[in-house]
């Protein structure tokens, strides 16, 4: 396929992305596992919603130690998800509806069942040995004190060759050695393979981690609980990304969304400033991790949340760009995390959160099911969880006696990644219409009342509110490119910000609470007209300088 012309206009800044976790989206063959043909059966639903891009979580061949984030063959479709022909049909179906596809590039690590690792572990002088990171023991133990994110040490002993290998995540996810130019070129070839098939770009899994610290010294004690800051600040990460941009991303005009886990605000512009030629945009984690201290859930306040939004917006600057999201496959459900999933407030707060995400100066990423207000699952026992991270932390924290089981389970009920991985709720039919078989992970018991069929039929639903927000964003450049200004950062309950582009100015007012309140607009602002409201209460008349906000009311005003 001919190389794409460089895309002059950054089309992806005007787009809205919908993330699909294929295992949980739609099962077409009754094996209880979502698949590519299942997704293809739902493309009209996505087109109706009005999204521009789909981000597909890993669809590659994998033993599923981490549900596809452990890739065994980068050029093969996972058997459970279907065939390469199914992938090609899905891509064609998306494009026929004007929807682009970005896929998940997981190249900080591979599966330990990848042919490269199978070779690498054969012997110290195997040609593939340096595709991974092997080190001799130090004082009879691991080479340094690096922790894995999935419990225990980041080093796994291999008796066959008498060395340890590095794995920031599960032991079945050995880290690739990006110092090795052969690894970098293998990755570029994989990227070209999928770009030549017509994908528009990549979401890049923990991409800042690919450069390791020289000499791999021990982490200082203060970083042991949060190693990501050290893992994300290796000395050559920008060199590698600029090389990847020059070799692949620029020639194809491909979009690249970096998972900037561990990247601090000051460093973010280095990844997204278009003049540097690295990534198109990044996900920051400071919002979804605002209420987390490692595995523990901690309280958060609205002023804290608002301060993070302002910091993230500032990192974009005039040459960079961000992704805006409140949910994904690694986090609890947005309405349970930041909204209020009690029956009285669930729909209103889900609409309010959608208003927040879809009026940011960033590319909005919607996570499957959040357009329906899907909520956390009522987990009670450890056996109900699937997540490798949960099982690793259970072994490390609970089975060692460090943390009582009840305490860990209480935190997990608020933080687990599995909340976002329960099957998509399509209808009130058995298993929410996700499968005719037995779902791989239990369906949320609230599906009879919370499903796509009910909401596509109800004009006042969360689904249709998303459609109206998407249409408003698409027709209002100020909501995409306009300057962002929090006009009341200290208010404990109201989130109020303006978006301004030339003479076009809009005010977004969100009541993050269950009490109604009369709100005087700061700075003598007066509203012109309400352009979109979530139906919680009346909107203010033209010229008003104060607004009565109903509980969880979310309104976009033209100023
Ligand atoms: O559990 C986390 C860190 O404690 C998550 O935030 C997550 O592991 C981290 O954000 C990196 O996520 C990505 O890489 C992981 C994979 O498990 C996640 O699903 C993926 O999004 C390893 O590939
Ligand atoms: Ca299936």
Coordinates of C-alpha atoms and ligand atoms in Angstrom, one line a residue:
X1 CA 0.0 0.0 0.0
X2 CA 1.4 3.5 -0.9
X3 CA 2.5 5.5 2.1
X4 CA -0.2 7.9 3.3
X5 CA 0.4 11.6 2.7
X6 CA 1.4 13.4 5.9
X7 CA -1.9 14.4 7.4
X8 CA -1.6 18.2 7.7
X9 CA -4.6 18.8 9.8
X10 CA -4.4 16.8 13.0
X11 CA -7.8 15.1 12.3
X12 CA -7.5 13.2 15.5
X13 CA -7.9 16.4 17.6
X14 CA -11.5 16.8 16.3
X15 CA -12.3 13.1 16.8
X16 CA -14.0 11.2 19.6
X17 CA -12.7 7.7 20.4
X18 CA -14.6 4.7 21.7
X19 CA -12.5 2.1 23.5
X20 CA -13.6 -1.6 22.9
X21 CA -12.3 -4.3 25.2
X22 CA -13.0 -7.2 22.7
X23 CA -13.2 -9.9 25.3
X24 CA -16.2 -8.2 26.9
X25 CA -18.0 -6.4 24.0
X26 CA -20.0 -9.0 22.1
X27 CA -19.8 -12.8 21.6
X28 CA -20.9 -14.0 18.2
X29 CA -20.3 -17.7 18.5
X30 CA -21.6 -18.7 21.9
X31 CA -18.3 -19.5 23.6
X32 CA -18.9 -16.8 26.2
X33 CA -15.9 -14.7 25.0
X34 CA -16.4 -11.5 23.0
X35 CA -14.9 -11.6 19.5
X36 CA -14.3 -9.6 16.3
X37 CA -17.4 -10.7 14.5
X38 CA -19.4 -9.7 17.6
X39 CA -18.0 -6.2 17.3
X40 CA -18.9 -6.1 13.6
X41 CA -22.5 -7.0 14.5
X42 CA -22.6 -3.8 16.6
X43 CA -21.2 -1.3 14.1
X44 CA -24.5 0.4 13.5
X45 CA -24.8 1.0 17.2
X46 CA -21.4 2.8 17.2
X47 CA -22.3 4.8 14.1
X48 CA -25.6 5.8 15.7
X49 CA -23.7 6.9 18.8
X50 CA -21.6 9.1 16.6
X51 CA -18.0 8.2 17.5
X52 CA -15.2 8.8 14.9
X53 CA -12.6 6.2 16.0
X54 CA -12.5 2.9 17.7
X55 CA -9.5 2.0 19.9
X56 CA -9.4 -1.8 20.0
X57 CA -7.7 -3.3 23.1
X58 CA -5.2 -6.1 22.1
X59 CA -6.7 -8.5 19.5
X60 CA -3.4 -10.4 19.0
X61 CA -2.5 -14.0 19.7
X62 CA -2.0 -14.3 23.4
X63 CA -2.1 -16.9 26.3
X64 CA -4.2 -14.3 28.1
X65 CA -2.1 -14.1 31.3
X66 CA -3.1 -10.4 31.2
X67 CA -6.1 -10.7 28.9
X68 CA -4.2 -9.9 25.7
X69 CA -1.6 -7.5 27.1
X70 CA 0.8 -10.4 26.8
X71 CA 1.3 -10.9 23.1
X72 CA 2.6 -14.2 21.7
X73 CA 2.4 -13.3 18.0
X74 CA 2.1 -9.7 16.9
X75 CA 0.9 -10.7 13.4
X76 CA -1.8 -13.2 14.4
X77 CA -5.3 -12.6 15.7
X78 CA -6.1 -14.3 19.0
X79 CA -7.9 -17.5 18.2
X80 CA -10.8 -16.7 20.7
X81 CA -11.4 -13.4 18.8
X82 CA -11.5 -14.9 15.3
X83 CA -9.3 -14.9 12.2
X84 CA -7.3 -12.4 10.2
X85 CA -10.2 -12.4 7.7
X86 CA -12.5 -11.4 10.6
X87 CA -10.2 -8.5 11.4
X88 CA -10.2 -7.4 7.8
X89 CA -14.0 -7.6 7.6
X90 CA -14.3 -5.6 10.9
X91 CA -11.9 -2.9 9.6
X92 CA -13.8 -2.7 6.3
X93 CA -17.1 -2.4 8.2
X94 CA -15.8 0.4 10.4
X95 CA -14.4 2.3 7.4
X96 CA -17.7 1.9 5.5
X97 CA -19.2 3.8 8.3
X98 CA -16.5 6.5 8.3
X99 CA -15.0 5.2 11.6
X100 CA -11.2 4.8 11.9
X101 CA -9.5 2.1 13.8
X102 CA -6.5 2.4 16.2
X103 CA -5.1 -0.8 17.7
X104 CA -3.1 -1.4 20.9
X105 CA 0.7 -1.5 20.5
X106 CA 2.1 -3.5 23.5
X107 CA 5.8 -3.4 23.0
X108 CA 7.3 -2.7 26.4
X109 CA 7.0 -6.4 26.9
X110 CA 5.8 -9.5 25.1
X111 CA 4.4 -12.8 26.3
X112 CA 6.9 -15.3 27.6
X113 CA 5.4 -17.7 25.0
X114 CA 6.5 -15.4 22.2
X115 CA 9.0 -17.1 19.9
X116 CA 11.6 -14.4 20.7
X117 CA 11.5 -15.2 24.4
X118 CA 11.4 -19.0 23.8
X119 CA 14.7 -18.5 21.9
X120 CA 16.1 -15.9 24.3
X121 CA 15.7 -18.3 27.3
X122 CA 17.5 -21.2 25.5
X123 CA 21.1 -20.0 26.3
X124 CA 23.2 -17.0 27.1
X125 CA 24.6 -16.9 23.6
X126 CA 21.3 -17.4 21.8
X127 CA 21.0 -14.6 19.0
X128 CA 17.7 -13.6 20.7
X129 CA 19.2 -13.4 24.3
X130 CA 19.5 -9.6 24.1
X131 CA 15.9 -9.1 22.9
X132 CA 15.1 -9.2 26.7
X133 CA 16.7 -8.0 29.9
X134 CA 18.7 -10.7 31.6
X135 CA 21.0 -10.0 34.6
X136 CA 23.2 -12.1 37.0
X137 CA 22.0 -12.5 40.6
X138 CA 23.3 -9.9 43.1
X139 CA 24.2 -11.2 46.6
X140 CA 22.3 -14.4 45.6
X141 CA 19.1 -12.6 44.8
X142 CA 17.4 -10.3 42.3
X143 CA 19.6 -7.7 40.5
X144 CA 17.8 -4.8 42.2
X145 CA 14.7 -3.9 44.3
X146 CA 12.4 -3.2 41.4
X147 CA 8.8 -4.3 42.3
X148 CA 6.4 -5.7 39.7
X149 CA 3.0 -4.0 39.4
X150 CA 1.4 -7.4 39.7
X151 CA 2.9 -8.3 43.1
X152 CA 6.4 -9.4 44.1
X153 CA 9.7 -8.6 42.4
X154 CA 10.1 -7.4 38.8
X155 CA 12.8 -10.1 38.4
X156 CA 12.1 -13.8 37.6
X157 CA 14.9 -16.4 38.2
X158 CA 15.6 -18.7 35.3
X159 CA 17.6 -21.7 36.5
X160 CA 18.3 -23.0 33.0
X161 CA 20.7 -20.1 32.2
X162 CA 21.3 -19.0 35.8
X163 CA 20.1 -15.4 35.3
X164 CA 17.0 -13.3 36.2
X165 CA 14.8 -11.6 33.5
X166 CA 13.0 -8.3 34.1
X167 CA 9.2 -8.0 34.0
X168 CA 7.5 -4.8 35.2
X169 CA 4.2 -6.7 35.0
X170 CA 3.4 -10.4 35.2
X171 CA 6.2 -13.0 35.1
X172 CA 4.6 -14.1 31.8
X173 CA 5.3 -10.5 30.4
X174 CA 9.1 -10.2 30.1
X175 CA 10.2 -6.7 29.2
X176 CA 11.7 -6.2 25.7
X177 CA 15.2 -4.7 25.5
X178 CA 14.8 -1.5 23.5
X179 CA 18.6 -0.8 23.7
X180 CA 18.8 -3.6 21.1
X181 CA 18.3 -2.0 17.6
X182 CA 17.0 -5.4 16.4
X183 CA 14.1 -5.1 18.8
X184 CA 13.3 -1.6 17.7
X185 CA 13.2 -2.7 14.0
X186 CA 11.1 -5.7 14.8
X187 CA 8.6 -3.3 16.4
X188 CA 8.6 -1.0 13.4
X189 CA 7.9 -3.9 11.1
X190 CA 4.9 -5.0 13.2
X191 CA 3.6 -1.4 13.1
X192 CA 4.0 -1.3 9.2
X193 CA 2.2 -4.6 8.9
X194 CA -0.9 -3.3 10.6
X195 CA -0.7 0.2 9.0
X196 CA -0.5 -1.4 5.6
X197 CA -3.7 -3.1 6.4
X198 CA -5.3 0.3 7.0
X199 CA -5.3 1.0 10.7
X200 CA -5.0 4.7 11.5
X201 CA -2.5 4.4 14.4
X202 CA -1.9 3.1 17.8
X203 CA -2.6 3.4 21.5
X204 CA 0.8 2.7 23.0
X205 CA 0.8 0.6 26.2
X206 CA 3.1 2.0 29.0
X207 CA 5.3 3.4 26.2
X208 CA 7.4 5.7 28.5
X209 CA 8.7 2.5 30.2
X210 CA 10.7 1.3 27.1
X211 CA 13.9 3.1 28.2
X212 CA 15.4 1.5 31.3
X213 CA 17.6 3.4 33.8
X214 CA 21.3 2.9 33.0
X215 CA 22.8 0.3 35.3
X216 CA 19.4 -0.5 36.8
X217 CA 20.3 0.9 40.2
X218 CA 17.9 0.2 43.2
X219 CA 14.8 2.4 43.5
X220 CA 15.1 4.9 46.3
X221 CA 12.7 3.9 49.2
X222 CA 10.2 6.6 48.4
X223 CA 9.6 5.2 44.9
X224 CA 9.0 1.6 45.9
X225 CA 5.3 2.1 46.3
X226 CA 5.1 4.1 43.1
X227 CA 7.9 2.9 40.8
X228 CA 6.2 4.2 37.6
X229 CA 7.9 7.6 38.0
X230 CA 11.3 6.0 37.7
X231 CA 10.2 3.4 35.1
X232 CA 8.8 6.3 32.9
X233 CA 11.9 8.5 33.0
X234 CA 14.6 6.4 31.4
X235 CA 17.4 8.3 29.6
X236 CA 16.5 7.3 26.0
X237 CA 12.7 7.3 25.8
X238 CA 12.6 10.4 23.6
X239 CA 15.3 9.1 21.3
X240 CA 13.4 5.9 20.8
X241 CA 10.1 7.7 20.2
X242 CA 11.6 10.2 17.7
X243 CA 13.2 7.3 15.9
X244 CA 9.8 5.5 15.8
X245 CA 8.2 8.7 14.5
X246 CA 10.8 9.2 11.8
X247 CA 10.7 5.5 10.7
X248 CA 7.0 4.8 10.9
X249 CA 4.6 7.3 12.3
X250 CA 5.4 10.2 10.1
X251 CA 5.7 8.3 6.8
X252 CA 2.2 6.8 7.4
X253 CA 0.7 9.9 9.0
X254 CA -0.3 7.6 11.9
X255 CA -1.8 8.8 15.2
X256 CA -0.1 7.7 18.3
X257 CA -1.7 7.9 21.8
X258 CA 0.8 7.3 24.6
X259 CA -0.2 5.8 27.9
X260 CA 1.8 8.2 30.0
X261 CA 1.7 6.2 33.2
X262 CA 4.3 7.7 35.5
X263 CA 5.0 10.8 33.4
X264 CA 4.9 13.9 35.5
X265 CA 3.2 17.1 34.2
X266 CA 6.5 18.9 33.6
X267 CA 7.7 16.1 31.3
X268 CA 4.5 15.6 29.3
X269 CA 5.1 18.3 26.7
X270 CA 8.3 16.4 25.7
X271 CA 6.1 13.6 24.5
X272 CA 3.3 15.6 22.7
X273 CA 4.9 18.8 21.4
X274 CA 4.3 18.3 17.7
X275 CA 7.6 20.1 16.9
X276 CA 9.5 17.3 18.6
X277 CA 8.1 14.5 16.4
X278 CA 7.1 11.9 19.0
X279 CA 3.5 11.2 20.0
X280 CA 0.2 12.8 19.0
X281 CA -1.2 12.9 22.5
X282 CA -1.0 11.1 25.9
X283 CA -3.3 9.8 28.6
X284 CA -2.5 11.2 32.0
X285 CA -3.3 9.0 35.0
X286 CA -3.6 11.8 37.6
X287 CA -7.4 11.9 37.4
X288 CA -8.2 8.2 37.6
X289 CA -5.4 7.8 40.2
X290 CA -6.5 10.8 42.2
X291 CA -8.1 8.7 44.9
X292 CA -5.5 5.9 44.9
X293 CA -2.5 5.2 47.1
X294 CA -1.1 2.2 45.3
X295 CA -3.8 -0.5 46.0
X296 CA -5.6 1.6 48.6
X297 CA -8.6 3.7 47.8
X298 CA -8.3 7.2 49.4
X299 CA -10.8 10.1 49.5
X300 CA -10.8 12.9 46.9
X301 CA -12.4 16.3 46.7
X302 CA -13.8 18.2 43.8
X303 CA -11.2 21.0 44.1
X304 CA -8.4 18.4 43.9
X305 CA -10.1 17.0 40.7
X306 CA -10.4 20.4 39.2
X307 CA -6.8 21.3 39.9
X308 CA -5.7 18.2 37.9
X309 CA -7.9 19.1 34.9
X310 CA -6.2 22.5 34.9
X311 CA -2.7 21.0 35.1
X312 CA -3.4 18.5 32.4
X313 CA -4.8 21.2 30.1
X314 CA -1.6 23.3 30.7
X315 CA 0.6 20.4 29.7
X316 CA -0.9 20.5 26.2
X317 CA 0.3 24.0 25.7
X318 CA -0.2 25.4 22.1
X319 CA 1.8 22.6 20.5
X320 CA 0.8 19.5 22.4
X321 CA -2.5 17.6 22.9
X322 CA -4.1 15.3 25.4
X323 CA -6.7 12.5 25.7
X324 CA -9.6 13.1 28.1
X325 CA -11.0 10.0 29.8
X326 CA -12.7 9.0 33.0
X327 CA -12.8 5.2 32.4
X328 CA -11.0 2.4 30.6
X329 CA -10.4 -1.3 31.1
X330 CA -8.0 -0.6 34.0
X331 CA -10.3 1.4 36.1
X332 CA -13.6 1.2 38.0
X333 CA -16.7 2.4 36.2
X334 CA -16.8 6.2 35.8
X335 CA -20.3 6.6 37.3
X336 CA -19.2 4.6 40.4
X337 CA -15.8 6.2 40.6
X338 CA -16.6 9.9 40.1
X339 CA -20.4 10.1 39.9
X340 CA -23.1 8.7 42.2
X341 CA -24.4 5.2 41.1
X342 CA -27.3 5.2 43.6
X343 CA -30.6 4.8 41.7
X344 CA -31.7 8.4 42.2
X345 CA -28.4 9.9 40.8
X346 CA -26.9 7.3 38.5
X347 CA -28.3 8.6 35.1
X348 CA -27.9 12.3 35.9
X349 CA -24.3 11.9 37.2
X350 CA -23.4 9.7 34.3
X351 CA -24.6 12.4 31.9
X352 CA -22.7 15.0 34.0
X353 CA -19.5 13.1 33.7
X354 CA -20.0 12.7 29.9
X355 CA -20.5 16.4 29.7
X356 CA -17.2 16.9 31.5
X357 CA -15.2 14.5 29.2
X358 CA -16.8 15.8 26.0
X359 CA -16.1 19.5 26.6
X360 CA -12.4 19.2 27.2
X361 CA -9.5 20.6 25.1
X362 CA -8.4 17.1 24.4
X363 CA -9.5 14.1 22.4
X364 CA -12.3 12.4 24.4
X365 CA -12.0 8.6 24.9
X366 CA -15.3 6.9 25.8
X367 CA -15.1 3.5 27.4
X368 CA -17.5 0.8 26.3
X369 CA -20.6 0.8 28.5
X370 CA -20.0 4.2 30.0
X371 CA -22.5 5.6 27.4
X372 CA -25.0 3.5 29.3
X373 CA -23.9 4.4 32.8
X374 CA -22.7 0.8 33.5
X375 CA -21.6 0.6 37.1
X376 CA -19.2 -1.3 39.3
X377 CA -19.9 -5.0 39.9
X378 CA -21.0 -6.1 43.4
X379 CA -17.9 -8.3 44.0
X380 CA -17.8 -10.0 47.4
X381 CA -15.2 -12.9 47.2
X382 CA -11.7 -13.1 45.8
X383 CA -12.7 -16.0 43.7
X384 CA -15.0 -13.7 41.6
X385 CA -12.1 -11.7 40.3
X386 CA -10.2 -12.5 37.1
X387 CA -7.5 -9.9 37.0
X388 CA -3.9 -11.0 37.2
X389 CA -3.1 -7.8 39.2
X390 CA -5.7 -8.7 41.8
X391 CA -4.3 -12.3 42.1
X392 CA -0.7 -11.1 42.4
X393 CA -1.5 -8.5 45.0
X394 CA -3.6 -11.0 47.0
X395 CA -0.6 -13.4 47.1
X396 CA 1.7 -10.6 48.1
X397 CA -0.5 -8.7 50.6
X398 CA -3.1 -11.1 52.0
X399 CA -1.5 -14.6 51.8
X400 CA 1.7 -13.2 53.5
X401 CA -0.5 -11.9 56.3
X402 CA 0.4 -8.3 55.7
X403 CA -3.2 -7.1 55.0
X404 CA -6.4 -8.7 56.3
X405 CA -8.5 -10.3 53.5
X406 CA -11.5 -8.2 54.5
X407 CA -9.5 -4.9 54.2
X408 CA -8.0 -5.8 50.8
X409 CA -11.4 -6.9 49.5
X410 CA -13.0 -3.6 50.7
X411 CA -10.5 -1.5 48.7
X412 CA -10.8 -3.9 45.7
X413 CA -14.6 -3.3 45.6
X414 CA -13.8 0.3 44.8
X415 CA -10.7 0.0 42.6
X416 CA -10.6 -3.3 40.7
X417 CA -10.0 -3.3 37.0
X418 CA -12.5 -6.1 36.7
X419 CA -15.4 -3.6 37.2
X420 CA -14.8 -2.4 33.7
X421 CA -14.4 -5.9 32.2
X422 CA -17.9 -7.3 33.0
X423 CA -19.7 -8.0 29.7
X424 CA -21.3 -5.2 27.8
X425 CA -25.0 -5.0 28.6
X426 CA -27.0 -5.0 25.3
X427 CA -30.5 -6.0 26.4
X428 CA -32.6 -7.6 29.1
X429 CA -32.2 -11.0 27.5
X430 CA -30.1 -13.7 29.2
X431 CA -26.6 -12.6 29.9
X432 CA -27.6 -9.1 28.8
X433 CA -27.6 -10.3 25.2
X434 CA -23.7 -10.5 25.4
X435 CA -23.6 -14.3 24.8
X436 CA -25.8 -17.3 24.2
X437 CA -23.2 -19.3 26.2
X438 CA -21.7 -18.8 29.7
X439 CA -19.9 -15.4 29.9
X440 CA -16.2 -15.6 30.8
X441 CA -16.8 -13.1 33.6
X442 CA -20.2 -12.6 35.3
X443 CA -22.6 -10.0 33.9
X444 CA -23.6 -7.2 36.3
X445 CA -27.0 -8.3 37.8
X446 CA -28.4 -4.8 37.1
X447 CA -28.5 -5.5 33.3
X448 CA -32.3 -5.9 33.1
X449 CA -32.6 -2.2 33.9
X450 CA -29.3 -0.9 32.5
X451 CA -28.8 -2.0 28.8
X452 CA -28.4 -0.6 25.3
X453 CA -31.9 -1.8 24.1
X454 CA -33.7 0.2 26.8
X455 CA -31.6 3.3 26.3
X456 CA -31.6 3.5 22.5
X457 CA -35.4 3.5 22.9
X458 CA -35.5 6.3 25.5
X459 CA -34.7 9.8 24.2
X460 CA -33.8 11.0 27.7
X461 CA -31.3 8.1 28.2
X462 CA -27.6 8.4 29.0
X463 CA -26.9 7.0 25.5
X464 CA -28.9 9.7 23.8
X465 CA -27.3 12.3 25.9
X466 CA -24.0 11.1 24.7
X467 CA -25.3 11.4 21.1
X468 CA -26.4 15.0 21.8
X469 CA -23.0 15.9 23.4
X470 CA -21.1 14.3 20.5
X471 CA -23.2 16.3 18.0
X472 CA -22.7 19.5 20.0
X473 CA -18.9 19.0 20.1
X474 CA -18.7 18.2 16.4
X475 CA -20.6 21.5 15.6
X476 CA -18.7 23.7 18.1
X477 CA -15.0 24.2 17.4
X478 CA -14.7 26.2 20.7
X479 CA -15.5 23.1 22.7
X480 CA -12.6 21.3 20.9
X481 CA -9.9 23.9 20.4
X482 CA -11.0 26.7 22.7
X483 CA -9.0 27.9 25.7
X484 CA -9.9 26.1 29.0
X485 CA -10.4 28.2 32.1
X486 CA -11.7 27.0 35.5
X487 CA -13.6 30.0 36.8
X488 CA -14.1 28.7 40.4
X489 CA -11.4 26.2 41.3
X490 CA -12.1 26.4 45.1
X491 CA -15.8 25.7 45.0
X492 CA -16.4 22.4 46.9
X493 CA -19.4 21.3 44.8
X494 CA -19.6 23.2 41.5
X495 CA -17.2 22.5 38.5
X496 CA -17.5 25.7 36.4
X497 CA -15.2 26.3 33.4
X498 CA -15.3 28.3 30.2
X499 CA -14.1 27.4 26.7
X500 CA -13.2 30.3 24.5
X501 CA -12.2 30.5 20.8
X502 CA -12.2 34.0 19.3
X503 CA -15.5 35.6 20.0
X504 CA -17.2 32.2 20.8
X505 CA -17.4 31.5 24.5
X506 CA -19.1 28.7 26.4
X507 CA -19.7 28.0 30.1
X508 CA -19.9 24.4 31.4
X509 CA -21.6 24.2 34.8
X510 CA -21.6 20.8 36.6
X511 CA -23.2 20.2 40.1
X512 CA -21.1 17.4 41.6
X513 CA -23.5 16.7 44.4
X514 CA -27.0 15.8 45.5
X515 CA -27.9 19.2 46.9
X516 CA -29.5 21.9 44.8
X517 CA -27.7 25.2 45.1
X518 CA -28.0 28.8 43.8
X519 CA -24.8 29.6 42.0
X520 CA -23.7 33.2 41.3
X521 CA -21.5 33.3 38.2
X522 CA -18.0 34.6 39.0
X523 CA -16.6 37.6 37.3
X524 CA -19.9 39.1 36.4
X525 CA -20.5 36.5 33.7
X526 CA -24.0 36.3 32.2
X527 CA -25.4 33.4 30.2
X528 CA -26.8 33.9 26.7
X529 CA -28.5 30.6 26.3
X530 CA -28.4 27.0 27.4
X531 CA -27.2 24.8 24.5
X532 CA -27.4 21.5 26.2
X533 CA -28.6 20.3 29.6
X534 CA -28.9 16.9 31.2
X535 CA -32.5 17.3 32.3
X536 CA -31.9 17.6 36.0
X537 CA -33.6 21.0 36.3
X538 CA -34.5 24.3 34.7
X539 CA -31.8 26.3 32.9
X540 CA -31.2 30.0 33.4
X541 CA -32.7 32.6 31.1
X542 CA -30.7 34.8 28.8
X543 CA -28.8 37.5 30.8
X544 CA -28.9 35.6 34.1
X545 CA -25.9 36.1 36.3
X546 CA -26.9 33.4 38.7
X547 CA -28.1 29.9 38.1
X548 CA -30.1 27.5 40.3
X549 CA -28.3 24.2 39.9
X550 CA -30.4 21.0 40.6
X551 CA -28.6 17.9 42.0
X552 CA -26.1 16.6 39.4
X553 CA -27.3 19.1 36.9
X554 CA -24.9 19.5 33.9
X555 CA -25.4 22.4 31.5
X556 CA -23.5 23.9 28.6
X557 CA -24.3 27.6 28.2
X558 CA -23.3 29.9 25.3
X559 CA -22.0 33.2 26.8
Ligands
LIG1 O1 -2.6 -1.6 37.5 C1 -2.1 -0.6 37.1 C2 -0.9 -0.1 37.7 O2 -0.9 -0.4 39.1 C3 -2.7 -0.1 35.9 O3 -2.7 1.3 36.0 C4 -2.0 -0.6 34.6 O4 -1.3 -1.7 34.9 C5 -1.1 0.5 34.1 O5 -1.8 1.6 33.9 C6 -0.5 0.0 32.7 O6 -1.6 -0.5 32.0 C7 -1.3 -1.1 30.7 O7 -0.3 -2.1 30.8 C8 -0.5 -3.3 31.6 C9 -1.9 -3.9 31.3 O8 -2.2 -4.8 32.4 C10 -3.0 -2.8 31.3 O9 -4.3 -3.4 31.0 C11 -2.6 -1.8 30.2 O10 -3.6 -0.8 30.1 C12 0.5 -4.2 31.1 O11 0.4 -4.4 29.7
LIG2 CA1 -16.9 -15.7 21.0

